[in-house]
């Protein structure tokens, strides 16, 4: 450097800088290195930065005052720098010569300031609100100017006057201006003109955040504060950044994927002939005429394929992903690389610090400089690491958005053949599970190269430190890998087993809850409780094994660093002989901190690899789904204007899948504009296929199809969305009141709207659950009518509605005078009565058109059509008669279609109709609350409405009594009580003992490290060899003790958690079985099941892991503080403010993150439910051309979900930066106090204190996360607790009131002034009922819906407890005895036959009290023996869930067999034969008459023949006299004959 600075100004002087208490840098160094450093940085970065700005234009920012100041200061700096330059020239002319550096530096600085000023303006024009590049430049400039700032003052003070006044002045000008620039650089400019930040109501502050704010995630603080003050809601969330939205992400991926597809197609395909010989496994449900025979099996063909060497190139989804998201992800990888390198700086600084404490007479500022350097590198590392995570998580989020979007778009256009190979469930899994796997993988993907890099660097530094003895430690690490792998494999196996058991337990619970009423009536609770507990016991056994393995792996993970250190140190001290290489503090503690760095990559590698394996499976699945064939959009010609025919098919040949045989042959159809064509034929002759072919849903093999104009389509199975009824009908069209009303009228929907709780704004449940089948079909028709298109394709829309409704719809909508007259209509129908009114009829037989013409023409031809008429005409007439009969009979089982109260029957009985309306209204509330009405006994709600004779005003939707209570969600913090509850479940003593064990294990760990620091001090005293064995022995003993304590504490914790899990589940189960029936009427089953599945899962698996982590991190953090305070007591002063800051940050984080998690999970399910809904309705969506609207809707739902996920990611980064900053402060203070107490501390203690401080950051960070997880998981305990404490019913057995074993002998039943209501606060259902029944009497009970027939029987079983009065059976008051004692002595055959999954034997006799002979006899008497004998398994016949594999009638017979087996004195038949044909009904009645001859029988019936021969028929009515309950007489006016019949019945016998 002499040629630049001259001989007078040396570049470096060690005495002036290092070895003095007042260090200073030489002037040459200041003028060259310090001045040039910022300039070099800016000139190096600016070309890249300018290119970046040129590419990214965000708009134009108006010149602000701040901007003017920045520019002015920049120009001033240029002037100041060049003042120096010109003054040097001036002095040169006066003969004072300066070295060249005085010319070069001001010139370079001046140029750089001009560049900076130019950048300030260019950024403004490109819309940059805050510049990172310039911030770093000004920061470096200030940093480098601090040294000359100090040294100029030092020189002036030592020489008592300033020599070079001009340069002295310009420098301070320069310094002042640079500081001003730095300060101005911290603030933000206004957003650019016309940017969306101005228009967005709630923009994400990240886009406009300054550089510092972005680096430290400060911009998130506003949400953290808001979340702390009150629970966040969806409206508080920021809008999603444009770059993360589906609108940007999905097309980005699809563009790359399309390129891949194009590439795969364009490459020469040598083995195409092999490819086409591969049929998809044919599982079609459209098989016509046995075409499925002569195919070779798919396996053979695949073998054929694989032998072809050059199979066609598959498009690679991975490549598409990399191209779309790789560049952004690489930025994150660059951060990771930087962070990996910086990680290894601190151990080196620690070494220097330990050396510093050993040296005598070195200046103190060395130590302080090292302490600040440690702090600075740690802080830098924090910032870089969290930015790496931010990039990775955002990439993961974008990948998920893009994959979901791509799958959704694909699912709307795949062919039917492709649909078969992936069910709806599988595709939903692709979206949820597989997309999630990619998301999880991206966060750790960088570990794939980073872990080996870290391991290599660590080994390199360790080798330098300990030499070859490191290899001993590495060997131990490598040996631990297979150990961990074996444990992981075993645990995975157990996990599968555990899931299987859990599934079977939940399935059983689901059945128990669905059939809870039957269990109570039969007093079978105990039998089923045993079954559940048996499964639970197996589940807990598996859990216990998992927990033991977990404890082992925890031990391995905790002891690994220690084992490695022990082997390395032992080998080192025993093997190396050299005196200079004793184990001293710097070697030991630097090695320890390096071993700690090694721990993370070694643990992560196996996890990352298994993640990659999982993701590769997902990749294949997604790739194969996205490669499916798509429907050809041009298969139907929509622009045909040439002919007068609306729909033309010429020589059509169609199939469902290319490799299937054709389904439709030689189809020729021409439908004139405005005509009505009916398509008829037998089941499976291809009528619906024809409609699909017209829609372009089938593969066209030959021929042409053309349709003129737009199409509306009504599928056979109506497709209803989970939105309001009105939106279902509008289907995206604008609302027009008049048109809408006429549509409702035509589709006969007006009466239904009065019945629905919110009119046409009622939300319809998933799959239209709260509409009857007929209503769904009519809504589907209304949608078609409202869409006002040219061609209507109606696929058998009249089959689901009642006969008279069908007539109304045909007359007002489809027929010649209907609303659609003048439109082209193609109607598939089985209804023969409408055929005379259609223009043309097309008869299909086996996929061909057999005849076509008008009704009269076809009758004349006497072909297939005439035969079809002869087959169906009879049925049709019968159907119509039945429809009217059903109206009378089925009033009891509420009619399927609300229209059954048809106008002509309604007018004369307004009250009944009103009651009925209320009743349906209540049903729809039940359903709207998401509960399947199938599970609810329909009559039950019927009784809870008030029966007033004055007509009620039409209720407003919000006044309605809610039957289903809404679930209360906890918000805010979890109460301490819940933690204590859990501790109580674990066992109070055990809880204390576990904490004690954790304390011991940490004490052992600290002990071993303190011992190590003592041992290393031997080196300073040159006593290394004396007591070597003792040193190594004690160190090993302490470490081993720690390992064993970890094992014991993990075991104990696992045992405690198991005990808690068992206890909590047991209490929940017993309470639910003891809960009164009314609870199950008002609580959806899903909500109870959720407690048994999700919450018990959390208690079983998630909670123990969280507790374990929480305790470990808590004790680790505490032990660090202890060590630092014991070595440098002054540290205690700093702990308090740091702890306050810590708690403060933790509070903010936990409150916000908990609510964000809740919001995220709430917004996730709509994505999937919307998706499965879309797939089922894909053909409807395509027919109406609503494809893009649905894609947009799905995108919006995904964006809504990401809106709460994104702040969740950022909250973790925000927390990380703040908590790690506190950790870095601990490092700083530990090091600083070690320097101040240098004289009194040994090198070993300094090493101990600082190496502990370096580890604390991780535990602090995890501790907050675990606190948060613990809070969200402990809620499960609270929820389970809540349902374990609901009010139970009366005791099952009352010891001192037990009736005699053979009670009731007679079977006399007395009701005395008996009144009852369903639940507190509802009206009485039975009022002052008095009745006496003698033993052996047969009583028939009839009456209309809601009259209280079933209530009366429920009272006998005490499912309803008396409000007043009492019932006695054989002089025993039933209210005083135990419920099981009562219920086991009565028998009921319930209205809905409930079977449980299990064997037939278990269903008949769950307590296994009967012999096989008795069982067979019962089956014979119930006329089931034929069926059972024909089954290969006989009595062991497996019944599926709910007995689905038996018909309803057979199930009813099984219930009869149960009754025959119990053979009690009192029998109740609750409409027991409703589902049985009349013949079997007669057989059963005779069985009941013979088998229960001497029993008291109560029969509720709506078929009069069931009670024809009964002793008395009681008719229930609301009058308070003995004739209690009334018959549904409002229909009788139409049927006088049945009225006379009843009168004769009611005459006292």
Coordinates of C-alpha atoms in Angstrom, one line a residue, residues 818-1022:
X818 CA -96.4 -25.7 -19.6
X819 CA -93.9 -22.9 -19.0
X820 CA -91.5 -24.5 -21.4
X821 CA -93.7 -24.6 -24.4
X822 CA -91.9 -23.4 -27.5
X823 CA -88.6 -24.7 -26.1
X824 CA -87.0 -28.0 -27.2
X825 CA -87.4 -30.6 -24.5
X826 CA -86.1 -34.1 -24.3
X827 CA -87.8 -36.0 -21.4
X828 CA -86.7 -39.4 -20.2
X829 CA -89.6 -40.9 -18.3
X830 CA -91.3 -44.0 -16.9
X831 CA -94.6 -42.3 -16.4
X832 CA -97.0 -43.6 -19.0
X833 CA -99.9 -41.2 -18.2
X834 CA -98.0 -38.3 -19.9
X835 CA -97.1 -40.0 -23.1
X836 CA -100.3 -39.2 -25.1
X837 CA -99.5 -35.5 -24.6
X838 CA -95.9 -35.5 -26.1
X839 CA -95.0 -34.6 -29.7
X840 CA -92.8 -37.6 -30.3
X841 CA -91.8 -40.8 -28.4
X842 CA -88.5 -42.5 -28.9
X843 CA -88.3 -46.1 -27.6
X844 CA -84.9 -47.5 -26.7
X845 CA -83.9 -51.2 -26.5
X846 CA -80.4 -52.3 -25.6
X847 CA -78.7 -49.0 -26.6
X848 CA -80.5 -48.7 -30.0
X849 CA -83.5 -46.7 -31.1
X850 CA -86.1 -49.3 -31.8
X851 CA -89.0 -47.1 -32.8
X852 CA -89.8 -43.4 -32.9
X853 CA -93.1 -41.5 -33.6
X854 CA -96.1 -40.1 -32.0
X855 CA -98.2 -42.0 -29.4
X856 CA -100.9 -43.0 -31.8
X857 CA -98.4 -44.1 -34.5
X858 CA -96.5 -46.3 -32.1
X859 CA -99.6 -48.0 -30.8
X860 CA -100.6 -48.9 -34.3
X861 CA -97.1 -50.5 -35.0
X862 CA -97.7 -52.8 -32.0
X863 CA -93.9 -53.1 -31.5
X864 CA -91.7 -52.8 -28.4
X865 CA -93.6 -49.7 -27.3
X866 CA -96.9 -51.4 -27.1
X867 CA -95.4 -54.2 -25.1
X868 CA -93.7 -51.6 -22.8
X869 CA -97.1 -50.0 -22.3
X870 CA -98.7 -53.3 -21.4
X871 CA -95.9 -53.9 -18.8
X872 CA -96.0 -50.5 -17.2
X873 CA -99.7 -49.4 -17.5
X874 CA -100.8 -51.7 -14.7
X875 CA -98.1 -50.6 -12.4
X876 CA -98.7 -47.0 -13.2
X877 CA -102.4 -47.2 -12.3
X878 CA -101.5 -49.0 -9.1
X879 CA -98.9 -46.4 -8.3
X880 CA -101.5 -43.6 -8.6
X881 CA -103.9 -45.3 -6.3
X882 CA -101.2 -46.1 -3.8
X883 CA -100.2 -42.5 -3.8
X884 CA -103.6 -41.6 -2.4
X885 CA -103.6 -44.5 0.0
X886 CA -100.2 -43.4 1.3
X887 CA -101.6 -40.0 2.0
X888 CA -103.9 -41.6 4.5
X889 CA -101.6 -44.3 5.9
X890 CA -98.3 -42.5 5.9
X891 CA -99.4 -39.5 7.8
X892 CA -97.7 -41.2 10.7
X893 CA -94.4 -41.7 9.0
X894 CA -94.2 -38.2 7.8
X895 CA -94.7 -38.1 4.0
X896 CA -91.6 -37.8 1.9
X897 CA -92.9 -34.8 0.0
X898 CA -94.2 -31.8 1.8
X899 CA -96.7 -31.4 -1.0
X900 CA -98.7 -34.3 0.3
X901 CA -100.8 -31.8 2.1
X902 CA -102.2 -30.9 -1.3
X903 CA -104.6 -28.0 -1.7
X904 CA -107.9 -29.9 -1.9
X905 CA -107.3 -31.7 1.4
X906 CA -106.0 -28.7 3.3
X907 CA -108.7 -26.2 3.2
X908 CA -111.1 -27.8 5.6
X909 CA -108.5 -28.5 8.3
X910 CA -106.3 -25.4 8.8
X911 CA -105.2 -26.3 12.3
X912 CA -103.8 -29.7 11.4
X913 CA -102.0 -28.2 8.5
X914 CA -100.5 -25.5 10.7
X915 CA -99.3 -28.1 13.2
X916 CA -97.8 -30.0 10.3
X917 CA -96.0 -27.0 9.0
X918 CA -94.5 -26.3 12.4
X919 CA -93.4 -29.9 12.5
X920 CA -91.7 -29.8 9.2
X921 CA -90.2 -26.5 10.1
X922 CA -88.6 -28.1 13.1
X923 CA -87.3 -31.0 11.1
X924 CA -85.6 -28.6 8.8
X925 CA -83.9 -26.9 11.7
X926 CA -82.6 -30.1 12.9
X927 CA -81.2 -30.7 9.4
X928 CA -80.0 -27.3 8.8
X929 CA -77.8 -27.8 11.9
X930 CA -76.1 -30.5 10.0
X931 CA -77.7 -33.5 11.6
X932 CA -79.0 -36.2 9.4
X933 CA -82.7 -36.4 10.0
X934 CA -82.5 -40.1 9.4
X935 CA -81.1 -40.5 12.9
X936 CA -83.9 -38.7 14.5
X937 CA -87.1 -40.4 15.3
X938 CA -89.5 -38.2 13.3
X939 CA -92.3 -38.3 15.8
X940 CA -90.2 -37.0 18.6
X941 CA -90.2 -33.4 17.4
X942 CA -93.8 -33.7 16.4
X943 CA -94.7 -33.8 20.0
X944 CA -92.8 -30.8 21.1
X945 CA -94.8 -28.3 19.1
X946 CA -97.7 -26.5 20.7
X947 CA -101.1 -27.7 19.5
X948 CA -103.2 -24.6 19.5
X949 CA -106.3 -24.4 17.5
X950 CA -105.9 -20.8 16.6
X951 CA -103.7 -20.5 13.4
X952 CA -100.2 -19.3 14.3
X953 CA -98.7 -16.3 12.5
X954 CA -96.0 -17.2 10.1
X955 CA -92.9 -17.3 12.4
X956 CA -89.9 -15.2 11.5
X957 CA -86.8 -17.4 11.1
X958 CA -85.0 -16.0 14.1
X959 CA -87.8 -16.6 16.6
X960 CA -87.7 -20.3 16.2
X961 CA -87.0 -22.6 19.0
X962 CA -83.6 -24.1 18.3
X963 CA -83.8 -27.8 18.8
X964 CA -80.1 -28.3 18.4
X965 CA -78.1 -26.1 20.8
X966 CA -75.1 -24.5 19.2
X967 CA -71.7 -25.7 20.5
X968 CA -69.9 -23.3 22.7
X969 CA -66.4 -22.7 21.7
X970 CA -63.9 -21.5 24.3
X971 CA -62.0 -18.4 23.4
X972 CA -59.3 -16.7 25.3
X973 CA -56.9 -18.3 27.7
X974 CA -57.3 -21.8 29.1
X975 CA -58.1 -21.7 32.8
X976 CA -55.6 -23.0 35.3
X977 CA -58.3 -25.4 36.5
X978 CA -58.0 -27.4 33.3
X979 CA -54.3 -28.0 33.9
X980 CA -55.0 -29.1 37.4
X981 CA -57.7 -31.4 36.2
X982 CA -55.2 -33.0 33.9
X983 CA -52.6 -33.3 36.6
X984 CA -55.3 -34.9 38.8
X985 CA -56.0 -37.4 36.1
X986 CA -52.3 -38.2 35.8
X987 CA -52.2 -38.5 39.6
X988 CA -51.1 -35.6 41.8
X989 CA -48.2 -37.4 43.5
X990 CA -47.0 -38.7 40.1
X991 CA -47.1 -35.2 38.6
X992 CA -44.8 -33.9 41.4
X993 CA -42.6 -36.9 41.0
X994 CA -42.2 -36.4 37.2
X995 CA -41.2 -32.8 37.8
X996 CA -38.7 -33.9 40.4
X997 CA -37.2 -36.5 37.9
X998 CA -36.8 -33.8 35.3
X999 CA -35.0 -31.6 37.9
X1000 CA -32.7 -34.5 38.7
X1001 CA -31.9 -35.2 35.1
X1002 CA -30.9 -31.6 34.5
X1003 CA -28.9 -31.6 37.7
X1004 CA -26.9 -34.6 36.4
X1005 CA -26.4 -32.8 33.1
X1006 CA -25.1 -29.6 34.8
X1007 CA -23.0 -31.7 37.2
X1008 CA -21.2 -33.5 34.3
X1009 CA -20.5 -30.1 32.6
X1010 CA -19.2 -28.5 35.8
X1011 CA -17.0 -31.6 36.4
X1012 CA -15.7 -31.1 32.8
X1013 CA -14.8 -27.5 33.6
X1014 CA -12.9 -28.7 36.7
X1015 CA -11.2 -31.3 34.7
X1016 CA -10.0 -28.8 32.0
X1017 CA -8.5 -26.7 34.8
X1018 CA -6.1 -29.5 35.5
X1019 CA -4.3 -28.4 32.3
X1020 CA -3.6 -25.0 33.7
X1021 CA -2.1 -26.6 36.8
X1022 CA -0.1 -29.1 34.7

